[in-house]
Coordinates of C-alpha atoms in Angstrom, one line a residue:
Chain P
M1 CA -41.8 82.1 29.5
T2 CA -44.1 79.3 28.2
A3 CA -43.3 77.6 24.9
A4 CA -46.6 79.0 23.5
K5 CA -45.7 82.6 24.5
R6 CA -42.3 82.2 23.0
D7 CA -43.9 81.1 19.7
V8 CA -46.1 84.2 19.7
L9 CA -43.0 86.5 20.0
A10 CA -40.7 84.8 17.6
P11 CA -39.2 85.5 15.1
H12 CA -39.4 89.3 15.2
Q13 CA -38.3 89.6 18.8
D14 CA -35.4 87.3 17.8
D15 CA -34.4 89.7 15.0
L16 CA -34.4 92.6 17.5
A17 CA -32.3 90.7 20.1
S18 CA -29.9 89.5 17.3
A19 CA -29.4 93.0 16.0
M20 CA -28.7 94.3 19.5
S21 CA -26.2 91.6 20.2
Y22 CA -24.6 92.0 16.8
A23 CA -24.1 95.8 17.4
L24 CA -22.5 95.1 20.7
S25 CA -19.8 92.8 19.4
G26 CA -16.5 93.2 17.7
G27 CA -15.5 96.6 19.0
K28 CA -12.5 97.6 21.1
A29 CA -14.7 98.0 24.2
L30 CA -12.5 101.0 25.1
R31 CA -15.3 102.5 27.2
A32 CA -15.9 99.3 29.2
F33 CA -12.2 99.0 29.8
L34 CA -12.1 102.6 31.1
V35 CA -14.9 101.8 33.5
L36 CA -13.3 98.6 34.8
E37 CA -9.9 100.3 35.2
S38 CA -11.3 103.4 36.8
A39 CA -13.1 101.1 39.3
R40 CA -9.9 99.2 40.0
M41 CA -8.0 102.3 40.6
N42 CA -10.6 103.4 43.2
R43 CA -10.6 100.0 44.9
V44 CA -14.1 99.0 43.6
G45 CA -14.5 95.3 42.7
S46 CA -15.1 94.4 39.1
G47 CA -18.5 92.9 40.1
A48 CA -19.8 96.3 40.9
A49 CA -18.3 97.9 37.8
L50 CA -19.7 95.3 35.3
A51 CA -23.1 96.9 35.0
P52 CA -21.7 100.4 34.2
A53 CA -19.2 98.9 31.8
L54 CA -22.0 97.1 29.9
A55 CA -24.2 100.1 30.1
I56 CA -21.7 102.5 28.4
E57 CA -21.1 99.9 25.7
C58 CA -24.9 99.7 25.1
I59 CA -25.0 103.5 24.7
H60 CA -22.0 103.5 22.4
A61 CA -23.4 100.7 20.3
Y62 CA -26.8 102.4 20.0
S63 CA -25.1 105.6 18.9
L64 CA -23.1 103.7 16.2
I65 CA -26.3 102.0 14.8
H66 CA -28.1 105.3 14.5
D67 CA -25.1 107.2 13.2
D68 CA -24.7 104.6 10.4
L69 CA -28.3 105.1 9.2
P70 CA -28.9 106.4 5.6
C71 CA -30.4 109.6 7.0
M72 CA -27.2 110.1 9.1
D73 CA -23.7 109.1 7.9
D74 CA -25.1 106.4 5.6
D75 CA -22.4 103.8 6.2
D76 CA -22.4 100.2 4.9
L77 CA -19.6 98.8 7.0
R78 CA -18.7 99.0 10.7
R79 CA -15.9 97.0 12.3
G80 CA -15.5 95.1 9.0
Q81 CA -19.1 93.9 9.0
P82 CA -22.3 95.2 7.4
T83 CA -24.0 97.9 9.4
V84 CA -27.2 96.9 11.2
H85 CA -29.5 98.5 8.6
R86 CA -27.6 96.8 5.8
K87 CA -27.7 93.3 7.5
W88 CA -31.3 93.7 8.6
N89 CA -33.2 96.8 7.5
E90 CA -33.7 100.4 8.7
H91 CA -36.6 99.9 11.1
T92 CA -34.7 97.1 12.8
A93 CA -31.7 99.5 13.1
V94 CA -33.8 102.3 14.6
L95 CA -35.5 99.9 17.1
A96 CA -32.3 98.0 18.1
G97 CA -30.6 101.3 18.8
D98 CA -33.6 102.5 20.8
A99 CA -33.7 99.3 22.8
L100 CA -29.9 99.4 23.5
Q101 CA -30.2 102.8 25.0
T102 CA -33.1 101.6 27.2
L103 CA -31.0 98.6 28.2
A104 CA -28.2 100.8 29.4
F105 CA -30.4 102.5 32.0
W106 CA -32.0 99.2 33.0
L107 CA -28.5 97.8 33.7
L108 CA -27.6 100.7 35.9
A109 CA -30.8 100.1 38.0
Q110 CA -30.5 96.5 39.1
P111 CA -31.4 95.6 42.6
E112 CA -28.1 93.9 43.2
G113 CA -26.2 97.0 42.1
P114 CA -24.3 99.4 44.3
D115 CA -26.1 101.6 46.9
P116 CA -29.1 103.4 45.3
T117 CA -27.6 106.9 45.8
T118 CA -24.7 105.8 43.6
Q119 CA -27.0 104.2 41.1
V120 CA -29.0 107.4 40.8
A121 CA -25.8 109.4 40.3
L122 CA -24.7 107.0 37.5
V123 CA -28.1 107.2 35.8
R124 CA -28.1 111.0 36.0
S125 CA -24.6 111.5 34.8
L126 CA -25.0 109.0 32.0
A127 CA -28.2 110.6 30.8
R128 CA -26.4 114.0 30.9
A129 CA -23.5 112.6 28.9
A130 CA -25.6 110.8 26.3
G131 CA -28.4 113.3 25.8
H132 CA -29.0 116.6 24.0
H133 CA -26.3 118.4 26.0
G134 CA -23.8 115.6 25.3
M135 CA -23.5 112.9 22.7
V136 CA -26.7 113.5 20.8
G137 CA -26.1 117.3 20.8
G138 CA -22.6 116.7 19.4
Q139 CA -24.0 114.3 16.8
M140 CA -26.6 116.9 15.7
M141 CA -23.9 119.5 15.4
D142 CA -21.7 117.1 13.4
I143 CA -24.3 116.1 10.9
S144 CA -25.3 119.7 10.4
A145 CA -21.8 120.4 9.4
E146 CA -22.5 119.0 5.9
T147 CA -25.2 121.5 5.1
R148 CA -23.4 124.6 6.4
K149 CA -22.0 127.2 4.0
T150 CA -18.8 127.8 6.1
P151 CA -16.9 124.8 7.6
Y152 CA -16.7 124.7 11.3
S153 CA -13.9 126.6 13.1
L154 CA -11.4 124.6 15.2
E155 CA -13.3 125.8 18.3
Q156 CA -16.6 124.4 16.9
I157 CA -14.9 121.1 15.9
K158 CA -13.8 120.8 19.5
Q159 CA -17.4 121.5 20.6
V160 CA -18.6 118.7 18.4
Q161 CA -16.1 116.3 19.8
H162 CA -16.8 117.4 23.3
G163 CA -20.3 116.1 22.9
K164 CA -20.1 113.4 20.3
T165 CA -17.3 111.3 21.7
G166 CA -15.9 113.2 24.7
A167 CA -18.9 113.0 27.0
L168 CA -19.2 109.2 27.1
I169 CA -15.4 108.7 27.4
R170 CA -15.3 111.1 30.4
W171 CA -18.3 109.3 32.0
A172 CA -16.5 106.0 31.6
A173 CA -13.2 107.4 33.0
T174 CA -14.9 108.9 36.0
S175 CA -17.3 106.1 36.8
G176 CA -14.9 104.4 39.2
A177 CA -14.7 107.5 41.3
V178 CA -18.5 107.7 41.4
L179 CA -18.8 104.0 42.3
A180 CA -16.3 104.5 45.1
Q181 CA -17.9 107.8 46.3
A182 CA -14.3 109.1 46.1
D183 CA -13.3 112.7 46.8
T184 CA -13.5 115.5 44.2
A185 CA -9.8 115.4 43.5
A186 CA -10.0 111.7 42.4
W187 CA -13.0 112.5 40.2
Q188 CA -11.4 115.6 38.7
A189 CA -8.2 113.7 37.9
L190 CA -10.1 111.1 35.9
D191 CA -12.3 113.7 34.3
R192 CA -9.3 115.6 33.1
Y193 CA -7.8 112.3 31.9
G194 CA -11.0 111.4 30.0
A195 CA -11.3 114.9 28.4
C196 CA -7.7 114.7 27.1
L197 CA -8.1 111.1 26.0
G198 CA -11.4 111.7 24.2
L199 CA -10.0 114.7 22.3
A200 CA -6.8 112.7 21.3
F201 CA -9.0 109.8 20.3
Q202 CA -11.0 112.0 17.9
I203 CA -8.0 113.7 16.5
W204 CA -6.5 110.3 15.8
D205 CA -9.7 109.2 14.1
D206 CA -9.3 112.2 11.8
V207 CA -5.7 111.2 11.1
L208 CA -6.8 107.6 10.3
D209 CA -9.5 108.9 8.0
I210 CA -6.5 110.3 5.9
E211 CA -3.8 107.8 6.6
G212 CA -5.7 104.7 7.6
D213 CA -6.2 101.5 5.7
A214 CA -9.9 100.7 5.0
Q215 CA -9.3 97.0 5.6
A216 CA -7.6 97.4 9.0
M217 CA -10.2 100.0 10.0
G218 CA -13.2 97.8 8.9
K219 CA -15.0 100.9 7.6
A220 CA -14.7 103.4 4.8
V221 CA -11.9 106.0 5.0
G222 CA -11.4 109.4 3.4
K223 CA -15.1 110.2 3.8
D224 CA -14.6 113.5 5.7
A225 CA -12.1 114.8 3.1
D226 CA -14.4 113.7 0.3
R227 CA -17.2 115.7 1.7
G228 CA -15.0 118.8 2.3
K229 CA -15.8 118.5 6.0
A230 CA -13.6 120.5 8.5
T231 CA -11.6 118.2 10.8
F232 CA -8.7 118.5 13.1
V233 CA -6.4 117.5 10.2
S234 CA -7.9 120.1 7.8
H235 CA -7.3 122.8 10.4
L236 CA -3.9 121.8 11.8
G237 CA -2.5 119.7 9.0
L238 CA -1.4 116.0 9.5
A239 CA 1.8 116.8 11.4
G240 CA 0.0 119.5 13.5
A241 CA -2.8 117.2 14.4
K242 CA -0.5 114.4 15.4
E243 CA 1.5 116.8 17.6
Y244 CA -1.6 118.1 19.3
A245 CA -2.8 114.5 20.0
A246 CA 0.6 113.6 21.4
D247 CA 0.5 116.7 23.7
L248 CA -3.0 115.7 24.9
V249 CA -1.9 112.2 25.7
K250 CA 0.9 113.7 27.8
Q251 CA -1.6 115.8 29.6
A252 CA -3.9 112.8 30.1
C253 CA -1.0 110.8 31.6
S254 CA 0.0 113.6 34.1
A255 CA -3.6 114.2 35.1
L256 CA -3.3 110.8 36.8
D257 CA -0.4 111.9 39.0
I258 CA -2.4 111.4 42.2
Y259 CA -3.0 107.8 41.4
Q260 CA 0.8 107.2 41.0
E261 CA 1.7 103.8 39.5
Q262 CA -2.0 102.7 39.9
G263 CA -2.6 104.9 36.8
D264 CA -0.1 103.1 34.6
C265 CA -2.7 101.0 32.8
L266 CA -4.7 104.1 31.8
R267 CA -1.5 105.9 30.8
E268 CA -0.7 102.9 28.5
A269 CA -4.2 103.1 27.1
A270 CA -3.8 106.8 26.3
R271 CA -0.5 106.1 24.4
F272 CA -2.3 103.2 22.6
V273 CA -5.0 105.6 21.3
I274 CA -2.5 107.6 19.2
S275 CA -0.6 104.5 17.9
R276 CA -3.6 102.5 16.8
V277 CA -4.2 101.7 13.1
S278 CA -7.9 101.1 13.4
Chain K
M1 CA -23.2 129.4 29.5
T2 CA -21.1 132.3 28.0
A3 CA -22.4 134.2 25.0
A4 CA -19.5 132.9 23.0
K5 CA -20.2 129.3 23.9
R6 CA -23.9 129.7 23.0
D7 CA -22.9 131.1 19.6
V8 CA -20.8 128.0 19.0
L9 CA -23.7 125.7 19.7
A10 CA -26.5 127.5 17.9
P11 CA -28.4 127.0 15.7
H12 CA -28.2 123.2 15.4
Q13 CA -28.7 122.6 19.1
D14 CA -31.7 124.9 18.8
D15 CA -33.2 122.7 16.1
L16 CA -32.7 119.7 18.3
A17 CA -34.3 121.4 21.3
S18 CA -37.2 122.8 19.2
A19 CA -37.9 119.4 17.7
M20 CA -37.9 117.8 21.2
S21 CA -40.3 120.4 22.5
Y22 CA -42.5 120.2 19.4
A23 CA -42.9 116.5 19.8
L24 CA -43.9 116.9 23.4
S25 CA -46.7 119.3 22.8
G26 CA -50.3 118.9 21.7
G27 CA -51.1 115.5 22.9
K28 CA -53.7 114.3 25.4
A29 CA -51.0 113.7 28.0
L30 CA -52.9 110.6 29.1
R31 CA -49.8 109.0 30.6
A32 CA -48.8 112.1 32.6
F33 CA -52.4 112.3 33.9
L34 CA -52.3 108.6 35.0
V35 CA -49.0 109.3 36.9
L36 CA -50.4 112.3 38.7
E37 CA -53.7 110.7 39.5
S38 CA -52.0 107.4 40.6
A39 CA -49.8 109.5 42.9
R40 CA -52.8 111.4 44.4
M41 CA -54.6 108.2 45.1
N42 CA -51.6 107.0 47.0
R43 CA -51.2 110.3 48.9
V44 CA -48.1 111.3 47.1
G45 CA -47.7 115.1 46.4
S46 CA -47.8 116.3 42.8
G47 CA -44.3 117.7 43.3
A48 CA -42.8 114.2 43.6
A49 CA -45.0 112.9 40.7
L50 CA -44.0 115.6 38.3
A51 CA -40.7 114.1 37.1
P52 CA -42.2 110.6 36.4
A53 CA -45.2 112.3 34.7
L54 CA -42.8 114.3 32.4
A55 CA -40.5 111.2 31.9
I56 CA -43.3 109.0 30.6
E57 CA -44.4 111.7 28.2
C58 CA -40.8 112.0 27.0
I59 CA -40.7 108.2 26.3
H60 CA -44.1 108.4 24.6
A61 CA -43.1 111.4 22.4
Y62 CA -39.8 109.7 21.4
S63 CA -41.7 106.6 20.4
L64 CA -44.1 108.6 18.2
I65 CA -41.3 110.4 16.5
H66 CA -39.5 107.2 15.6
D67 CA -42.8 105.4 14.7
D68 CA -43.6 108.1 12.2
L69 CA -40.3 107.8 10.4
P70 CA -40.4 106.8 6.7
C71 CA -38.7 103.4 7.5
M72 CA -41.4 102.7 10.1
D73 CA -45.1 103.9 9.7
D74 CA -44.1 106.7 7.3
D75 CA -46.7 109.2 8.6
D76 CA -46.8 112.9 7.6
L77 CA -49.2 114.1 10.2
R78 CA -49.4 113.7 14.0
R79 CA -51.8 115.6 16.2
G80 CA -52.8 117.6 13.2
Q81 CA -49.3 118.9 12.6
P82 CA -46.5 117.8 10.4
T83 CA -44.5 114.9 11.9
V84 CA -40.9 115.8 13.1
H85 CA -39.2 114.4 10.0
R86 CA -41.5 116.3 7.8
K87 CA -41.1 119.6 9.6
W88 CA -37.4 119.2 10.0
N89 CA -35.7 116.1 8.4
E90 CA -35.1 112.5 9.2
H91 CA -31.8 112.9 11.1
T92 CA -33.4 115.5 13.4
A93 CA -36.3 113.1 14.0
V94 CA -33.9 110.2 14.9
L95 CA -31.8 112.4 17.2
A96 CA -34.7 114.2 18.8
G97 CA -36.3 110.9 19.6
D98 CA -33.0 109.6 21.0
A99 CA -32.5 112.6 23.2
L100 CA -36.1 112.5 24.5
Q101 CA -35.5 108.9 25.7
T102 CA -32.4 110.0 27.5
L103 CA -34.2 113.0 29.0
A104 CA -36.8 110.6 30.5
F105 CA -34.1 108.8 32.5
W106 CA -32.4 112.1 33.5
L107 CA -35.7 113.4 34.9
L108 CA -36.1 110.3 37.1
A109 CA -32.6 110.7 38.6
Q110 CA -32.7 114.3 39.9
P111 CA -31.1 114.9 43.3
E112 CA -34.3 116.6 44.5
G113 CA -36.4 113.5 43.6
P114 CA -37.9 110.9 45.9
D115 CA -35.6 108.6 48.0
P116 CA -33.0 106.9 45.8
T117 CA -34.4 103.4 46.2
T118 CA -37.7 104.6 44.7
Q119 CA -35.8 106.4 42.0
V120 CA -33.9 103.3 41.1
A121 CA -37.2 101.3 41.1
L122 CA -38.8 103.8 38.7
V123 CA -35.7 103.8 36.4
R124 CA -35.7 100.0 36.3
S125 CA -39.4 99.6 35.7
L126 CA -39.5 102.3 33.1
A127 CA -36.6 100.7 31.2
R128 CA -38.3 97.4 31.4
A129 CA -41.6 98.8 30.1
A130 CA -39.9 100.9 27.3
G131 CA -37.3 98.4 26.0
H132 CA -37.0 95.3 24.0
H133 CA -39.3 93.3 26.3
G134 CA -41.9 96.1 26.3
M135 CA -42.6 99.0 24.0
V136 CA -39.8 98.6 21.5
G137 CA -40.4 94.8 21.3
G138 CA -44.1 95.5 20.6
Q139 CA -43.3 98.0 17.9
M140 CA -40.9 95.5 16.3
M141 CA -43.6 92.9 16.2
D142 CA -46.1 95.5 14.9
I143 CA -44.0 96.7 12.0
S144 CA -43.1 93.1 11.1
A145 CA -46.8 92.4 10.6
E146 CA -46.7 94.0 7.2
T147 CA -44.2 91.6 5.8
R148 CA -45.8 88.4 7.1
K149 CA -47.6 86.0 4.9
T150 CA -50.3 85.3 7.4
P151 CA -51.9 88.1 9.5
Y152 CA -51.5 88.0 13.2
S153 CA -53.9 86.0 15.3
L154 CA -56.0 87.7 18.0
E155 CA -53.5 86.4 20.6
Q156 CA -50.6 87.9 18.7
I157 CA -52.3 91.3 18.3
K158 CA -52.8 91.3 22.1
Q159 CA -49.1 90.6 22.4
V160 CA -48.2 93.5 20.2
Q161 CA -50.5 95.8 22.2
H162 CA -49.2 94.5 25.5
G163 CA -45.7 95.8 24.5
K164 CA -46.4 98.7 22.2
T165 CA -48.9 100.6 24.2
G166 CA -49.8 98.5 27.3
A167 CA -46.4 98.6 29.0
L168 CA -46.1 102.4 29.3
I169 CA -49.7 102.8 30.3
R170 CA -49.3 100.2 33.1
W171 CA -46.1 101.9 34.2
A172 CA -47.9 105.2 34.4
A173 CA -50.9 103.8 36.3
T174 CA -48.7 102.0 38.9
S175 CA -46.2 104.8 39.4
G176 CA -48.1 106.3 42.3
A177 CA -47.9 103.0 44.2
V178 CA -44.2 102.8 43.5
L179 CA -43.7 106.5 44.7
A180 CA -45.6 105.8 47.9
Q181 CA -43.9 102.4 48.4
A182 CA -47.5 101.1 48.8
D183 CA -48.3 97.5 49.5
T184 CA -48.6 94.8 46.7
A185 CA -52.4 95.0 46.7
A186 CA -52.3 98.7 45.8
W187 CA -49.8 98.1 43.0
Q188 CA -51.7 95.1 41.6
A189 CA -55.0 97.0 41.5
L190 CA -53.4 99.8 39.5
D191 CA -51.6 97.3 37.3
R192 CA -54.8 95.5 36.5
Y193 CA -56.5 98.9 35.8
G194 CA -53.6 99.9 33.5
A195 CA -53.6 96.6 31.6
C196 CA -57.4 96.8 30.9
L197 CA -57.2 100.5 30.1
G198 CA -54.3 100.0 27.7
L199 CA -56.0 97.2 25.9
A200 CA -59.3 99.2 25.6
F201 CA -57.3 102.2 24.4
Q202 CA -55.8 100.2 21.6
I203 CA -59.1 98.5 20.6
W204 CA -60.6 102.0 20.4
D205 CA -57.7 103.2 18.3
D206 CA -58.6 100.4 15.9
V207 CA -62.2 101.4 15.9
L208 CA -61.3 105.0 15.2
D209 CA -59.1 103.9 12.3
I210 CA -62.3 102.7 10.7
E211 CA -64.9 105.1 12.0
G212 CA -62.8 108.1 12.9
D213 CA -62.6 111.5 11.1
A214 CA -59.1 112.3 9.9
Q215 CA -59.5 116.0 10.8
A216 CA -60.6 115.3 14.4
M217 CA -57.9 112.6 14.7
G218 CA -55.2 114.9 13.3
K219 CA -53.6 111.9 11.5
A220 CA -54.4 109.6 8.6
V221 CA -57.1 107.0 9.2
G222 CA -57.9 103.7 7.5
K223 CA -54.2 102.9 7.1
D224 CA -54.4 99.5 8.8
A225 CA -57.4 98.4 6.7
D226 CA -55.7 99.7 3.5
R227 CA -52.6 97.6 4.3
G228 CA -54.7 94.5 5.1
K229 CA -53.3 94.5 8.6
A230 CA -55.0 92.4 11.3
T231 CA -56.5 94.5 14.0
F232 CA -59.0 94.0 16.9
V233 CA -61.7 95.1 14.4
S234 CA -60.7 92.8 11.6
H235 CA -60.9 89.9 14.1
L236 CA -63.9 90.8 16.2
G237 CA -65.9 93.1 13.8
L238 CA -66.8 96.7 14.8
A239 CA -69.6 95.7 17.2
G240 CA -67.5 92.9 18.8
A241 CA -64.5 95.2 19.2
K242 CA -66.7 97.9 20.9
E243 CA -68.2 95.3 23.2
Y244 CA -64.8 94.0 24.2
A245 CA -63.5 97.5 24.9
A246 CA -66.6 98.3 27.0
D247 CA -66.1 95.1 29.0
L248 CA -62.4 96.0 29.6
V249 CA -63.4 99.4 30.8
K250 CA -65.8 97.7 33.3
Q251 CA -62.9 95.5 34.5
A252 CA -60.6 98.5 34.8
C253 CA -63.2 100.3 36.9
S254 CA -63.7 97.4 39.3
A255 CA -60.0 96.8 39.6
L256 CA -59.9 100.0 41.6
D257 CA -62.4 98.8 44.2
I258 CA -59.9 99.0 47.0
Y259 CA -59.5 102.7 46.3
Q260 CA -63.2 103.3 46.7
E261 CA -64.2 106.8 45.6
Q262 CA -60.6 107.8 45.4
G263 CA -60.6 105.9 42.1
D264 CA -63.5 107.8 40.5
C265 CA -61.2 110.1 38.4
L266 CA -59.4 107.1 36.9
R267 CA -62.7 105.3 36.3
E268 CA -63.9 108.4 34.5
A269 CA -60.7 108.4 32.4
A270 CA -61.3 104.7 31.4
R271 CA -64.9 105.6 30.2
F272 CA -63.4 108.5 28.3
V273 CA -61.0 106.2 26.4
I274 CA -63.9 104.4 24.7
S275 CA -66.0 107.6 24.0
R276 CA -63.2 109.7 22.5
V277 CA -63.3 110.7 18.8
S278 CA -59.6 111.3 18.5

C-alpha cells in the first residue's frame, strides 16, 4: 500500500483494526487450545491447526462483542477491560464483530492451508456451528428468555447452551479429526468430549455467576439472578449444578478412551473447567 | 427434528428465521443477477452459480440490516418496508445480520458445490471483499464521515465506495470466471466491468438522494445533504456526477469487449444502473 493510500484510509480503518485486535486479546483461548490439542492427538502438525485455531477465536471474539452491546446483554466490562462499545462506540463494536466473523472464514480458506476438501469441510462445519442453527440461534433464544413470562425449563436451558456455547466448543474439539480426515470413531469421541465439556463449562459459568468474584472474573456477576433468569443453578441448586458438572467432566474424560494417554491433556482441561474461578 | 425439539426452539428461532428471510426479500437482487450472468458468459450452468448468487445476497442483506441500525444510519424504512430493527427489535436485527453472514459462507461450502479448490477460492475472495479490507472497512470509513471536521475529498469518497459497495459488486461480476477457472483476461475484464459498474451505481445513489422520490425509493432521501456529508454530487455537482456515471458505464461496457455479444446483458444492466429511479 502506498503512503498516500494509507493516509486516505487512516484513522478510521485503524480504529476498526484496533477494536478487532483488542477483542481478540486477554481471553483464556480455550477454543484455540482445543483445536491445537485435537490436532496433536490426531497427528496433525500445529502449522496446519493454526488457521482453524485463530478462526474459532475470531468467531468467539465477534460473538462476545455483539453479546455485550446495549441492545443485547449491555455489559460494560469484559475480561477486566471496557467492552468494545464502551471503549470505542456502538458502531465500531458492530463493525468490528462483523469483520471478525468474516476474518474467521478468510483464515480457513488460505492457499497454503490443508487440502481444499478439508478446508471446505471446516468452513461448512464452522458456519453450521456459528449460524442460526448454532451459536446465533442459541444467543437469540438466550436473549429472548428475559421477555418470556415463564422461565425456561431445564431442557430449554440445555438447548440454549447447546447452541450458544456448545456448538463452537464441539467444532474446536473435533477440528483435529477433520484436519486428519480421521475415522468416524475418532470424530465421535471428540464430539462427545466437546459436548460434555461445553455443557460443564456453561454450568460452571452459572455457578461463578453466584459464587464468583467480580474482580477475578473481570466482568459483572450475579446478573442472571438479578434478572430472575432461569439457569442451571436456579433449576438444580448450587450443589446439584456442581454435581452435574462433575459428572459431565467424568463423561468427557472417558469419551477419550480410544486416545488412551494421548487424551490426558484434554482430560486435564476438562477438570480445569470446573475448578476455575474466572 | 422431533416435534418436542421443535417446540423447545420455537418461537424465538422462528423470529430469527423470519427476520433473515424478510431482509432477503424485495430487493433488486442485482448482485445475484451479476453472478448468474457472469456464470452464463463463462459457460457455467446456473445450478453451480446458485449458491454464490444466494451467498452474495445474504452478505448484502446482512450489511443492510446492520447499516440501518440506530447506531449506524438509523433508518426506519428499507425497500418501502420497516427496517428489521423497527419491525422486530435491535437484538433481532444484530443477530439476523450475523446469521446471514454465516449463511453466506455455509452456502459456498456445500458438498454438492463445484470442485473444492473453486469453493475455497470463492470463500477466500468473498471474505476479502466483505471484511475489514472491503465492505466493512468502507462502511467504517463512511460512518466516520459524520464526525469528521473536514468532509471527505473526492479521492476519499471513492475509497469509501470502493469498499462499501464496490467490493461485493466486483466479487459478483467476477464469480463466473472463478467458477469456470477461466483465464486471467476473462477475470480482469469482469473485474474492470464490476469496478466501473459499482462506482456508477454509487454515484447514481447520490444523484437519487437529491433527485429521487422517497416513495419510489422506498427509503428516506436527502439524508446525506441534510447531514452536510460529502458525496459525488457535492463534489461534482448534479450534472458533473451524471456525466461521470455515464462515462463509467461506457467504460464498463467496453471492458466486456472480449465477451463480444455474450456481454450484452451485462452492458444493458450497466445502462439500467444510471437510468433507475429507485
